[in-house]
Amino acid sequence: MRLLRFVLPASLLLVLPWSSRAQTGGGPPKSDLSVDAKLVIVPATVRDKKGGLIGGLKKEAFQLQVDGKAQTIRYFDRDSNEPLTLGLLIDTSLSQRTVLDAERTASSAFLDKMLTPDRDKAFVEQFARRVELLQDVTASRPKLQQALKEVDVEKPSFQRPNNGDDNSGSGNGSDDRRERVRDMLANAGTALYDAVFLASDEVLAKQQGRRALILLTDGADHGSKVTLVRAIESAQRANTIVYAIYYKGEKPKFERPGGRGGFPGGGRRGGGGGFPGGGRFPLMGQGRGGYEVDGKKVLERLCGETGGRVYEVTKKQSVDAIYGQIAEELRAQYRLGFTPGGDAAAEGYHQIVLDLAGADAKGKNTVQTRDGYYTGAGK
């Protein structure tokens, strides 16, 4: 296995671990949101008040504002006419171990149905304590299927030294329990934010046409080097829509030495990816020993700000059924483009508001799109 390390901008002063079993191209990634070269593309989905997808709308049905100022829509098409690059990001932490078989099977069927031969491409990434690119962008179905077969719970990289002493059965249960806890803590971690960042910044930013990430995860992040905000920015800069298939998963429980319960890798303020505002964050609640993130709300923010949605696996809704809904939405999307001028072209982040105009605005129809775009180099 070849270990690739991608150094982030100097302001972050960190290196993200990215392990790859696939060949990746060299050179720095380039964002297609450079307003000097191209239109800013805004993918959008329109739903009626019952949640049904609405097709057949024309350019005149939309009105677009950037930072509160109206913009002229210069490009309009159905997204299904553009080539698609899909990234499957699969959480292989311990909390997801019971659903991996179903996810492999459903993901395989989804790629077979969704990808148009000789046009669309995909890649497969798994993440737990570290991020691993199992298969780089390819149109080859056999390569993608093989990568899905390799998806598995991350193997421990920490082993207790064997000094020839076997304390099992010695009656020293307290020491044994402490050792098991140390093992779990050493191997715990879910680098969700890192996975989104690397997939967007290092893979999708180099692709043309439509781009989407599908996360299969419980939304928990423990140990990422980048923040949730940085992960969202990377997806927005790469013009990437993020969807999530949310499975609450199982939280491995154990007793910490001293009798206090908790979750491996979590619960310590200052751990994980970090959050703006010095740790105060509306998605988080404080519990004994620190903070615990609501994974579903994290995914709702990540998907909502990039134009995607969160789908939850339940007894009535399987992974396979959810994939069918995502496929339907991807085929029903509109693709709008505009050329920013004046303040809308200034370096930084710009907020997008896309609404329906005239008669199409009636009936409580809603537009689903990303919240904004960036110009200039990332920090």
Coordinates of C-alpha atoms in Angstrom, one line a residue:
M1 CA 0.0 0.0 0.0
R2 CA 1.4 3.4 -0.9
L3 CA 1.0 6.3 1.5
L4 CA 0.3 9.7 0.0
R5 CA 0.4 12.8 2.1
F6 CA -1.2 16.0 0.9
V7 CA 0.0 19.2 2.7
L8 CA -2.7 21.7 3.3
P9 CA -2.1 25.5 3.1
A10 CA 0.5 26.8 5.4
S11 CA -2.1 28.5 7.6
L12 CA -3.3 25.1 8.8
L13 CA 0.1 23.7 9.4
L14 CA -0.9 20.1 9.2
V15 CA -0.7 17.0 7.1
L16 CA -3.7 14.8 6.4
P17 CA -3.1 11.0 6.2
W18 CA -4.5 9.6 2.9
S19 CA -3.7 6.0 2.1
S20 CA -4.2 5.0 -1.5
R21 CA -4.4 1.6 -3.3
A22 CA -5.1 3.5 -6.5
Q23 CA -2.9 5.5 -8.8
T24 CA -3.6 9.3 -8.6
G25 CA -2.6 12.1 -10.9
G26 CA -0.1 14.7 -9.9
G27 CA -0.2 18.5 -9.9
P28 CA -2.2 20.9 -7.9
P29 CA -6.0 20.8 -8.1
K30 CA -7.8 23.6 -9.9
S31 CA -11.2 24.9 -9.0
D32 CA -13.7 25.3 -11.8
L33 CA -15.2 28.2 -9.9
S34 CA -12.6 30.6 -11.1
V35 CA -14.8 33.5 -12.3
D36 CA -12.0 34.7 -14.6
A37 CA -12.3 31.6 -16.7
K38 CA -15.8 30.2 -16.4
L39 CA -19.4 30.7 -15.4
V40 CA -20.3 29.9 -11.8
I41 CA -22.5 26.8 -12.0
V42 CA -25.5 26.4 -9.7
P43 CA -27.1 23.0 -9.7
A44 CA -30.7 23.0 -8.5
T45 CA -33.6 20.7 -7.7
V46 CA -37.2 21.8 -7.5
R47 CA -39.8 20.0 -5.3
D48 CA -43.5 20.5 -4.8
K49 CA -45.1 20.8 -1.4
K50 CA -45.3 17.0 -1.1
G51 CA -41.6 16.6 -1.9
G52 CA -42.1 15.4 -5.4
L53 CA -39.6 16.4 -8.1
I54 CA -40.6 19.0 -10.6
G55 CA -39.2 18.8 -14.1
G56 CA -39.8 20.7 -17.4
L57 CA -39.1 24.2 -16.0
K58 CA -37.5 26.8 -18.3
K59 CA -34.8 29.4 -17.5
E60 CA -37.5 32.1 -17.0
A61 CA -38.9 30.1 -14.0
F62 CA -35.9 31.0 -11.9
Q63 CA -34.6 34.2 -10.3
L64 CA -31.1 34.4 -8.9
Q65 CA -29.5 36.7 -6.4
V66 CA -25.9 36.9 -5.1
D67 CA -25.3 38.8 -1.9
G68 CA -28.7 40.4 -2.3
K69 CA -28.2 41.6 -5.9
A70 CA -30.0 40.1 -9.0
Q71 CA -27.9 38.2 -11.5
T72 CA -28.5 37.3 -15.1
I73 CA -28.8 33.6 -15.8
R74 CA -26.6 33.1 -18.9
Y75 CA -26.6 29.3 -19.0
F76 CA -29.4 26.8 -18.4
D77 CA -29.7 23.1 -19.0
R78 CA -30.8 19.9 -17.4
D79 CA -28.0 18.3 -15.4
S80 CA -28.5 14.9 -16.9
N81 CA -27.0 16.2 -20.2
E82 CA -23.6 16.7 -18.5
P83 CA -21.0 13.9 -17.6
L84 CA -21.1 12.9 -13.9
T85 CA -18.3 12.1 -11.5
L86 CA -19.5 10.3 -8.4
G87 CA -17.6 9.7 -5.2
L88 CA -18.7 7.0 -2.7
L89 CA -17.3 7.8 0.7
I90 CA -18.0 4.9 3.1
D91 CA -17.6 5.1 6.9
T92 CA -15.8 1.9 8.0
S93 CA -15.5 2.8 11.7
L94 CA -16.7 0.3 14.3
S95 CA -20.1 2.0 14.6
Q96 CA -20.9 1.1 11.0
R97 CA -19.7 -2.5 10.9
T98 CA -23.2 -4.1 10.9
V99 CA -24.3 -2.3 7.7
L100 CA -21.2 -2.7 5.5
D101 CA -22.5 -5.7 3.7
A102 CA -25.8 -4.0 2.8
E103 CA -23.9 -0.9 1.7
R104 CA -21.5 -2.8 -0.5
T105 CA -24.4 -4.6 -2.3
A106 CA -26.5 -1.4 -2.7
S107 CA -23.5 0.7 -3.8
S108 CA -22.6 -1.9 -6.5
A109 CA -26.1 -1.9 -7.9
F110 CA -26.3 1.9 -7.8
L111 CA -23.2 2.4 -9.8
D112 CA -24.4 -0.1 -12.4
K113 CA -27.7 1.7 -12.8
M114 CA -26.4 5.3 -12.4
L115 CA -23.3 5.5 -14.5
T116 CA -23.7 6.0 -18.3
P117 CA -21.0 4.0 -20.1
D118 CA -18.2 6.0 -21.8
R119 CA -19.4 9.2 -20.1
D120 CA -19.7 9.0 -16.3
K121 CA -17.0 8.0 -13.8
A122 CA -16.8 7.3 -10.1
F123 CA -14.3 6.6 -7.3
V124 CA -14.4 4.8 -4.0
E125 CA -13.1 6.0 -0.7
Q126 CA -13.3 4.6 2.8
F127 CA -12.6 6.4 6.1
A128 CA -12.2 5.6 9.7
R129 CA -9.2 6.7 11.7
R130 CA -7.6 7.5 8.3
V131 CA -8.8 8.1 4.8
E132 CA -8.1 5.5 2.1
L133 CA -8.7 5.9 -1.6
L134 CA -9.6 2.4 -2.7
Q135 CA -10.1 3.3 -6.4
D136 CA -9.4 6.6 -8.1
V137 CA -11.7 8.1 -10.7
T138 CA -12.5 5.6 -13.4
A139 CA -15.2 4.5 -15.8
S140 CA -14.3 0.9 -15.3
R141 CA -17.1 -1.1 -13.7
P142 CA -14.9 -4.0 -12.8
K143 CA -12.4 -1.7 -11.0
L144 CA -15.2 0.0 -9.0
Q145 CA -16.8 -3.3 -8.1
Q146 CA -13.4 -4.7 -6.9
A147 CA -12.9 -1.6 -4.7
L148 CA -16.3 -2.1 -3.1
K149 CA -15.3 -5.7 -2.3
E150 CA -12.3 -4.3 -0.4
V151 CA -14.4 -2.0 1.8
D152 CA -14.0 -3.2 5.3
V153 CA -13.7 -2.1 9.0
E154 CA -10.3 -0.6 9.5
K155 CA -7.8 -3.1 11.0
P156 CA -6.1 -2.1 14.3
S157 CA -2.7 -0.6 13.8
F158 CA -1.8 -0.7 17.5
Q159 CA -0.9 -4.0 19.2
R160 CA -0.1 -4.5 22.8
P161 CA 3.5 -5.6 23.3
N162 CA 3.8 -9.2 24.1
N163 CA 6.3 -9.5 26.9
G164 CA 5.7 -13.2 27.4
D165 CA 3.2 -12.5 30.3
D166 CA -0.3 -13.7 29.9
N167 CA -2.5 -12.2 32.5
S168 CA -5.7 -13.7 31.2
G169 CA -7.2 -15.8 33.9
S170 CA -4.8 -14.2 36.5
G171 CA -7.7 -12.5 38.2
N172 CA -6.3 -9.0 37.4
G173 CA -9.5 -7.9 35.6
S174 CA -8.9 -4.2 36.2
D175 CA -5.5 -4.2 34.4
D176 CA -7.0 -6.2 31.5
R177 CA -9.8 -3.8 31.2
R178 CA -7.5 -0.8 31.1
E179 CA -5.4 -2.5 28.4
R180 CA -8.6 -3.1 26.3
V181 CA -9.6 0.5 26.7
R182 CA -6.1 1.7 25.6
D183 CA -6.4 -0.5 22.5
M184 CA -9.8 1.0 21.6
L185 CA -8.7 4.5 22.1
A186 CA -5.6 4.0 20.0
N187 CA -7.6 2.7 17.1
A188 CA -10.7 4.8 17.4
G189 CA -11.5 7.6 15.0
T190 CA -13.7 8.7 12.2
A191 CA -12.1 11.3 9.9
L192 CA -15.3 12.3 8.1
Y193 CA -14.4 16.0 7.5
D194 CA -10.9 14.9 6.2
A195 CA -12.6 12.5 3.9
V196 CA -14.9 15.1 2.4
F197 CA -12.0 17.6 2.1
L198 CA -9.6 15.3 0.4
A199 CA -12.3 13.9 -2.0
S200 CA -13.3 17.4 -3.0
D201 CA -10.0 19.2 -3.0
E202 CA -7.7 16.4 -4.4
V203 CA -10.1 14.4 -6.6
L204 CA -13.3 16.2 -7.7
A205 CA -11.7 19.6 -8.2
K206 CA -9.8 18.1 -11.2
Q207 CA -12.9 16.8 -12.9
Q208 CA -15.2 18.3 -15.5
G209 CA -19.0 18.3 -15.6
R210 CA -21.3 17.4 -12.7
R211 CA -19.8 16.2 -9.4
A212 CA -21.4 14.6 -6.4
L213 CA -20.3 12.9 -3.2
I214 CA -22.4 10.2 -1.4
L215 CA -21.5 9.7 2.2
L216 CA -22.5 6.5 4.0
T217 CA -22.0 7.3 7.6
D218 CA -23.5 8.1 11.0
G219 CA -22.1 11.7 10.8
A220 CA -19.8 11.4 13.7
D221 CA -16.3 12.8 13.4
H222 CA -13.5 12.0 15.8
G223 CA -10.0 13.0 14.9
S224 CA -10.2 15.0 11.6
K225 CA -7.5 17.6 11.0
V226 CA -9.9 20.0 9.2
T227 CA -13.1 21.5 10.5
L228 CA -16.6 21.0 9.3
V229 CA -16.6 24.5 7.9
R230 CA -13.4 23.7 5.9
A231 CA -14.9 20.5 4.6
I232 CA -18.0 22.4 3.4
E233 CA -15.8 25.1 1.8
S234 CA -13.8 22.5 -0.1
A235 CA -17.0 20.9 -1.6
Q236 CA -18.4 24.3 -2.6
R237 CA -15.1 25.3 -4.2
A238 CA -15.1 22.0 -6.2
N239 CA -18.7 22.6 -7.3
T240 CA -19.7 19.4 -5.6
I241 CA -23.1 18.3 -4.2
V242 CA -23.0 16.2 -1.1
Y243 CA -25.6 13.6 -0.3
A244 CA -25.6 11.5 2.9
I245 CA -27.1 8.1 3.6
Y246 CA -27.4 8.3 7.4
Y247 CA -27.3 5.2 9.5
K248 CA -27.3 5.9 13.2
G249 CA -25.1 2.9 13.8
E250 CA -23.9 1.4 17.1
K251 CA -21.8 3.3 19.6
P252 CA -19.2 1.0 21.1
K253 CA -19.6 1.3 24.9
F254 CA -17.0 0.6 27.5
E255 CA -15.9 1.6 30.9
R256 CA -13.1 4.0 31.2
P257 CA -10.5 3.4 33.9
G258 CA -12.0 4.9 37.0
G259 CA -15.6 3.8 36.1
R260 CA -16.6 6.7 33.8
G261 CA -18.4 5.8 30.6
G262 CA -17.9 7.3 27.2
F263 CA -17.0 6.7 23.5
P264 CA -13.6 6.1 22.1
G265 CA -12.1 9.2 20.4
G266 CA -15.0 11.4 21.5
G267 CA -16.1 13.6 24.4
R268 CA -12.9 15.6 24.8
R269 CA -13.2 19.3 24.1
G270 CA -10.5 20.4 21.6
G271 CA -10.4 16.9 20.0
G272 CA -11.5 16.1 16.5
G273 CA -11.8 18.7 13.7
G274 CA -12.6 21.8 15.8
F275 CA -15.3 24.3 15.3
P276 CA -15.6 28.0 14.7
G277 CA -16.2 30.2 17.8
G278 CA -13.9 28.4 20.2
G279 CA -16.0 25.3 20.7
R280 CA -19.5 26.8 20.9
F281 CA -21.6 25.3 18.2
P282 CA -25.3 25.0 17.8
L283 CA -25.2 21.4 16.7
M284 CA -23.5 20.3 19.8
G285 CA -24.7 19.5 23.3
Q286 CA -22.5 19.4 26.4
G287 CA -22.4 16.2 28.3
R288 CA -20.3 14.8 31.1
G289 CA -16.6 15.0 30.0
G290 CA -17.2 17.3 27.0
Y291 CA -19.2 17.6 23.8
E292 CA -21.0 15.1 21.7
V293 CA -22.0 16.0 18.1
D294 CA -25.4 15.2 16.7
G295 CA -24.2 13.4 13.5
K296 CA -27.5 13.8 11.7
K297 CA -27.5 17.6 12.2
V298 CA -23.9 17.7 11.0
L299 CA -24.8 15.9 7.8
E300 CA -27.9 18.2 7.3
R301 CA -25.6 21.2 7.4
L302 CA -22.9 19.6 5.2
C303 CA -25.5 18.5 2.6
G304 CA -27.7 21.5 2.8
E305 CA -24.9 24.0 2.2
T306 CA -23.7 22.1 -0.8
G307 CA -27.2 21.5 -2.4
G308 CA -27.7 17.9 -1.4
R309 CA -29.9 16.1 1.1
V310 CA -29.7 13.6 4.0
Y311 CA -31.6 10.3 3.7
E312 CA -32.0 8.1 6.7
V313 CA -31.9 4.3 6.7
T314 CA -34.9 2.9 8.6
K315 CA -36.8 -0.4 8.8
K316 CA -39.1 1.0 6.0
Q317 CA -36.3 2.6 3.9
S318 CA -33.3 0.5 2.9
V319 CA -30.0 1.7 1.5
D320 CA -31.0 0.4 -1.9
A321 CA -34.3 2.4 -1.8
I322 CA -32.4 5.5 -0.8
Y323 CA -29.9 5.1 -3.7
G324 CA -32.9 5.0 -6.0
Q325 CA -34.1 8.3 -4.7
I326 CA -30.6 9.9 -5.1
A327 CA -30.5 8.6 -8.7
E328 CA -33.9 10.1 -9.4
E329 CA -32.8 13.5 -8.0
L330 CA -29.5 13.6 -9.9
R331 CA -31.4 13.0 -13.1
A332 CA -34.0 15.7 -12.3
Q333 CA -31.5 18.5 -11.5
Y334 CA -31.3 21.8 -13.4
R335 CA -28.0 23.5 -14.1
L336 CA -27.8 27.3 -14.1
G337 CA -24.8 29.4 -14.8
F338 CA -24.0 33.1 -14.4
T339 CA -20.9 35.3 -14.7
P340 CA -20.3 37.4 -11.6
G341 CA -19.4 41.0 -11.9
G342 CA -18.6 43.8 -9.5
D343 CA -18.9 42.8 -5.9
A344 CA -20.0 39.3 -6.9
A345 CA -16.6 38.7 -8.4
A346 CA -14.6 40.0 -5.4
E347 CA -12.4 37.5 -3.6
G348 CA -14.2 35.6 -0.8
Y349 CA -17.5 33.9 -0.1
H350 CA -20.7 35.0 -1.8
Q351 CA -24.2 33.9 -0.8
I352 CA -26.6 32.5 -3.4
V353 CA -30.4 32.8 -3.2
L354 CA -32.2 30.9 -6.0
D355 CA -36.0 31.2 -6.1
L356 CA -38.8 30.5 -8.5
A357 CA -40.3 33.5 -10.3
G358 CA -43.9 34.3 -11.4
A359 CA -46.5 31.5 -11.5
D360 CA -43.9 28.9 -10.7
A361 CA -43.3 30.5 -7.3
K362 CA -46.9 29.6 -6.2
G363 CA -48.0 26.4 -4.7
K364 CA -45.2 26.2 -2.1
N365 CA -42.7 24.7 -4.5
T366 CA -39.1 24.8 -3.1
V367 CA -35.7 25.1 -4.7
Q368 CA -32.8 23.0 -3.4
T369 CA -29.4 24.4 -4.2
R370 CA -26.1 25.2 -2.5
D371 CA -25.8 28.3 -0.3
G372 CA -22.9 30.0 -2.0
Y373 CA -19.6 30.0 -3.9
Y374 CA -16.0 31.2 -3.4
T375 CA -13.8 33.3 -5.6
G376 CA -10.1 33.6 -5.2
A377 CA -7.6 31.2 -3.7
G378 CA -8.5 29.2 -0.6
K379 CA -6.9 30.0 2.7

